[in-house]
Amino acid sequence: MRIDIITVLPELLQNFTQESIVGRAQRKGLVEIHVHNLRDYSTDKWRRVDDYPFGGFAGMVMQCEPIDRCISKLMAERKYDEIIFTTPDGEQFDQPMANTLSLAENLIILCGHYKGIDYRIREHLITKEVSIGDYVLTGGELAAAVMTDAIVRIVPGVIGDEQSALSDSFQDNLLAAPVYTRPAEYKGWKVPDVLLSGHEAKIKEWELNQSYERTKRLRPDLLEKK
Ligand code: 6GU
């Protein structure tokens, strides 16, 4: 899978794409993430990519040309499954959307900024508008990082034990059960006995009960989706 991220703040995303599980997935050759500096596609001598809005509204608007030049170049090189725009008025990102997007071959994520982008880009080039939640960020970079992280980690082979991605919170609309590691007792704080019992069926039953109990208490809305 390949993800192309278009941004005016490439430095903000560079470390993220090289580190941790996402970085390792790239080194393993399972995914390729390319960060493009939108200013490289400006034809302005000051490398500007925004301008004042028609109608005299406040703020600046990202112009059509640099975005179109960047997306057109990428589209000439390969076929994209989705051209995503990050925006607070987009469709809410969630685990089912991450699952679907993880099956894509090629994705573009265009990071929104300033007051917004010229609406013609959204009408003519963007295929999917996505928000990561009901709050406003200064730009779409962190949203692009969140989406990329959630998508990449469920690509087969990225997480060693594939069970572990499938047993995540939200994969079945249940929160995950608590986990513990050694020592079995720390400062008098004890690990539940059942986990030390070696009784596999009982442990599975305990995990499922914990999942239901925690979901009912913390996120009852998820149980209504089941
Ligand atoms: Cl995708 N972008 C911005 N700027 N703010 C957001 C968002 C995206 N999702 C939630 N808030």
XYZ file of C-alpha atoms and ligand atoms in Angstrom:
237
model
C 0.000 0.000 0.000
C 1.117 3.536 -0.726
C -0.043 6.752 0.987
C 0.821 10.183 -0.425
C 0.318 13.028 2.043
C 0.181 16.586 0.685
C 0.909 19.312 3.226
C 2.347 22.792 3.793
C 4.083 21.422 6.933
C 6.072 18.378 5.734
C 8.452 18.510 8.732
C 5.518 17.885 11.052
C 4.875 14.520 9.368
C 8.397 13.401 8.483
C 9.320 11.972 11.905
C 5.964 10.326 12.354
C 6.341 8.362 9.109
C 9.872 7.135 10.032
C 9.237 6.085 13.638
C 7.730 3.151 15.474
C 5.357 0.703 13.815
C 4.638 2.892 10.782
C 8.387 3.337 10.153
C 9.021 -0.382 10.585
C 6.165 -1.221 8.194
C 7.920 0.916 5.580
C 11.303 -0.705 6.187
C 9.615 -4.115 5.841
C 8.296 -2.946 2.449
C 4.652 -3.341 3.477
C 3.740 0.324 3.024
C 5.237 3.411 1.413
C 4.425 6.837 2.788
C 5.427 9.872 0.741
C 5.116 13.385 2.150
C 4.835 16.169 -0.446
C 5.473 19.827 0.299
C 2.650 21.721 -1.393
C 4.929 24.763 -1.826
C 7.031 22.735 -4.288
C 4.011 22.921 -6.616
C 3.525 26.683 -6.359
C 4.375 28.732 -9.463
C 4.639 31.892 -7.352
C 8.147 33.269 -6.822
C 7.489 33.435 -3.057
C 6.170 29.843 -3.171
C 2.790 31.003 -1.918
C -0.061 28.525 -1.922
C -2.880 30.683 -0.494
C -4.713 33.912 -1.303
C -7.513 36.165 -0.012
C -11.054 34.786 -0.295
C -13.545 36.200 -2.822
C -16.447 37.882 -1.010
C -14.282 39.621 1.567
C -14.409 36.908 4.235
C -11.692 36.677 6.898
C -8.665 34.395 6.569
C -6.789 32.877 3.666
C -7.801 30.155 1.234
C -5.544 27.541 -0.344
C -5.431 28.027 -4.091
C -6.443 25.530 -6.772
C -3.262 25.534 -8.798
C -0.596 24.063 -6.479
C -3.022 21.392 -5.215
C -4.150 20.510 -8.739
C -0.561 20.329 -9.993
C 0.480 18.018 -7.153
C -2.560 15.716 -7.340
C -2.446 15.603 -11.165
C 1.214 14.607 -11.125
C 0.481 11.767 -8.692
C -2.606 10.636 -10.622
C -0.571 10.462 -13.827
C 1.811 8.032 -12.106
C -0.704 5.555 -10.632
C -4.378 4.977 -9.966
C -5.676 6.126 -6.567
C -8.471 4.422 -4.641
C -9.356 7.620 -2.756
C -8.249 11.236 -2.692
C -8.987 12.240 0.871
C -9.299 15.778 2.238
C -9.009 16.315 5.992
C -11.655 18.733 7.223
C -13.769 19.141 10.376
C -16.936 19.019 8.226
C -16.027 15.628 6.730
C -17.375 12.160 7.475
C -16.288 10.935 10.913
C -13.241 8.628 10.808
C -13.741 5.382 12.738
C -12.497 1.778 12.828
C -14.746 0.515 9.988
C -13.446 3.341 7.762
C -9.843 2.484 8.728
C -10.524 -1.173 7.871
C -11.903 -0.259 4.434
C -9.074 2.172 3.657
C -6.450 -0.401 4.723
C -7.528 -2.509 1.725
C -6.619 0.304 -0.715
C -3.600 0.108 -2.983
C -2.964 3.871 -3.211
C -4.315 6.778 -1.178
C -3.774 10.530 -1.282
C -4.410 12.555 1.864
C -4.562 16.310 1.322
C -4.133 18.223 4.593
C -6.453 21.198 4.937
C -5.153 24.489 6.319
C -6.006 28.151 6.900
C -9.692 28.928 6.405
C -9.980 26.111 3.921
C -9.229 25.285 0.331
C -10.802 26.619 -2.845
C -14.062 24.673 -3.001
C -13.459 23.713 -6.657
C -10.749 21.292 -5.495
C -13.286 19.583 -3.259
C -15.826 19.426 -6.096
C -13.488 18.194 -8.824
C -10.616 16.247 -7.281
C -11.478 15.061 -3.768
C -13.308 11.718 -3.481
C -13.666 11.548 0.316
C -13.786 14.204 3.050
C -12.842 12.995 6.515
C -12.857 14.457 10.043
C -11.260 12.734 13.042
C -13.716 14.170 15.601
C -15.906 17.047 16.673
C -13.251 19.633 17.495
C -11.221 22.008 15.334
C -7.496 21.530 14.672
C -5.279 24.268 13.219
C -4.480 22.017 10.274
C -5.131 18.581 8.841
C -1.605 17.192 9.489
C -2.373 15.584 12.835
C -5.612 14.207 11.397
C -3.625 12.737 8.470
C -1.169 11.193 10.959
C -4.015 9.702 13.017
C -5.649 8.222 9.935
C -2.367 6.904 8.506
C -1.471 5.269 11.822
C -4.871 3.573 12.165
C -4.823 2.401 8.523
C -1.211 1.157 8.412
C -1.295 -0.855 11.639
C -4.026 -3.162 10.294
C -2.275 -3.855 6.975
C -1.476 -7.605 7.129
C 2.043 -8.228 8.443
C 2.501 -4.799 10.045
C 1.711 -5.990 13.551
C 3.576 -9.281 14.132
C 0.753 -11.121 15.831
C -2.240 -10.453 13.592
C -4.532 -11.574 16.372
C -3.539 -8.497 18.281
C -5.001 -6.098 15.698
C -8.185 -8.151 15.484
C -8.676 -8.183 19.258
C -8.358 -4.400 19.529
C -10.909 -2.219 21.158
C -13.542 -1.271 18.531
C -12.860 -4.122 16.069
C -15.994 -5.813 17.389
C -17.536 -2.736 19.039
C -16.162 -3.880 22.386
C -13.435 -2.234 24.444
C -10.385 -4.424 25.070
C -9.972 -6.315 28.354
C -7.274 -5.142 30.816
C -3.786 -6.581 30.330
C -1.020 -7.244 32.870
C 2.637 -8.281 32.870
C 5.187 -9.480 35.431
C 5.529 -9.289 38.361
C 2.289 -10.980 39.453
C 2.310 -8.783 42.532
C 3.719 -5.261 42.768
C 3.450 -3.182 45.963
C 0.592 -5.498 46.989
C -1.270 -4.777 43.683
C -2.297 -8.171 42.333
C -2.917 -9.529 38.858
C -6.328 -11.292 38.703
C -5.892 -14.947 39.760
C -7.584 -16.340 36.658
C -4.793 -14.984 34.424
C -2.214 -16.972 36.429
C -4.300 -20.163 36.376
C -3.185 -21.366 32.937
C -6.814 -22.364 32.281
C -7.290 -21.140 28.715
C -11.088 -21.405 28.484
C -11.559 -19.604 31.791
C -9.148 -16.868 30.704
C -11.075 -16.347 27.424
C -14.348 -16.180 29.356
C -12.863 -13.679 31.813
C -11.572 -11.498 28.933
C -14.947 -11.425 27.220
C -16.745 -10.605 30.471
C -14.285 -7.803 31.158
C -14.811 -6.450 27.634
C -18.584 -6.393 28.046
C -18.426 -4.956 31.543
C -16.008 -2.157 30.541
C -17.981 -1.365 27.386
C -21.268 -1.230 29.309
C -19.742 1.085 31.907
C -17.540 3.327 29.700
C -19.114 3.232 26.212
C -22.703 1.957 26.354
C -23.279 3.546 22.920
C -21.035 0.860 21.355
C -23.268 -1.964 22.586
C -26.215 -0.432 20.728
C -24.248 -0.846 17.471
C -23.915 -4.608 17.982
Cl -9.572 16.390 9.514
N -9.028 18.874 10.220
C -9.103 19.914 11.062
N -8.531 21.063 10.729
N -9.730 19.870 12.222
C -10.299 18.711 12.533
C -10.263 17.591 11.718
C -9.618 17.712 10.537
N -10.921 16.585 12.319
C -11.337 17.084 13.469
N -10.975 18.369 13.602
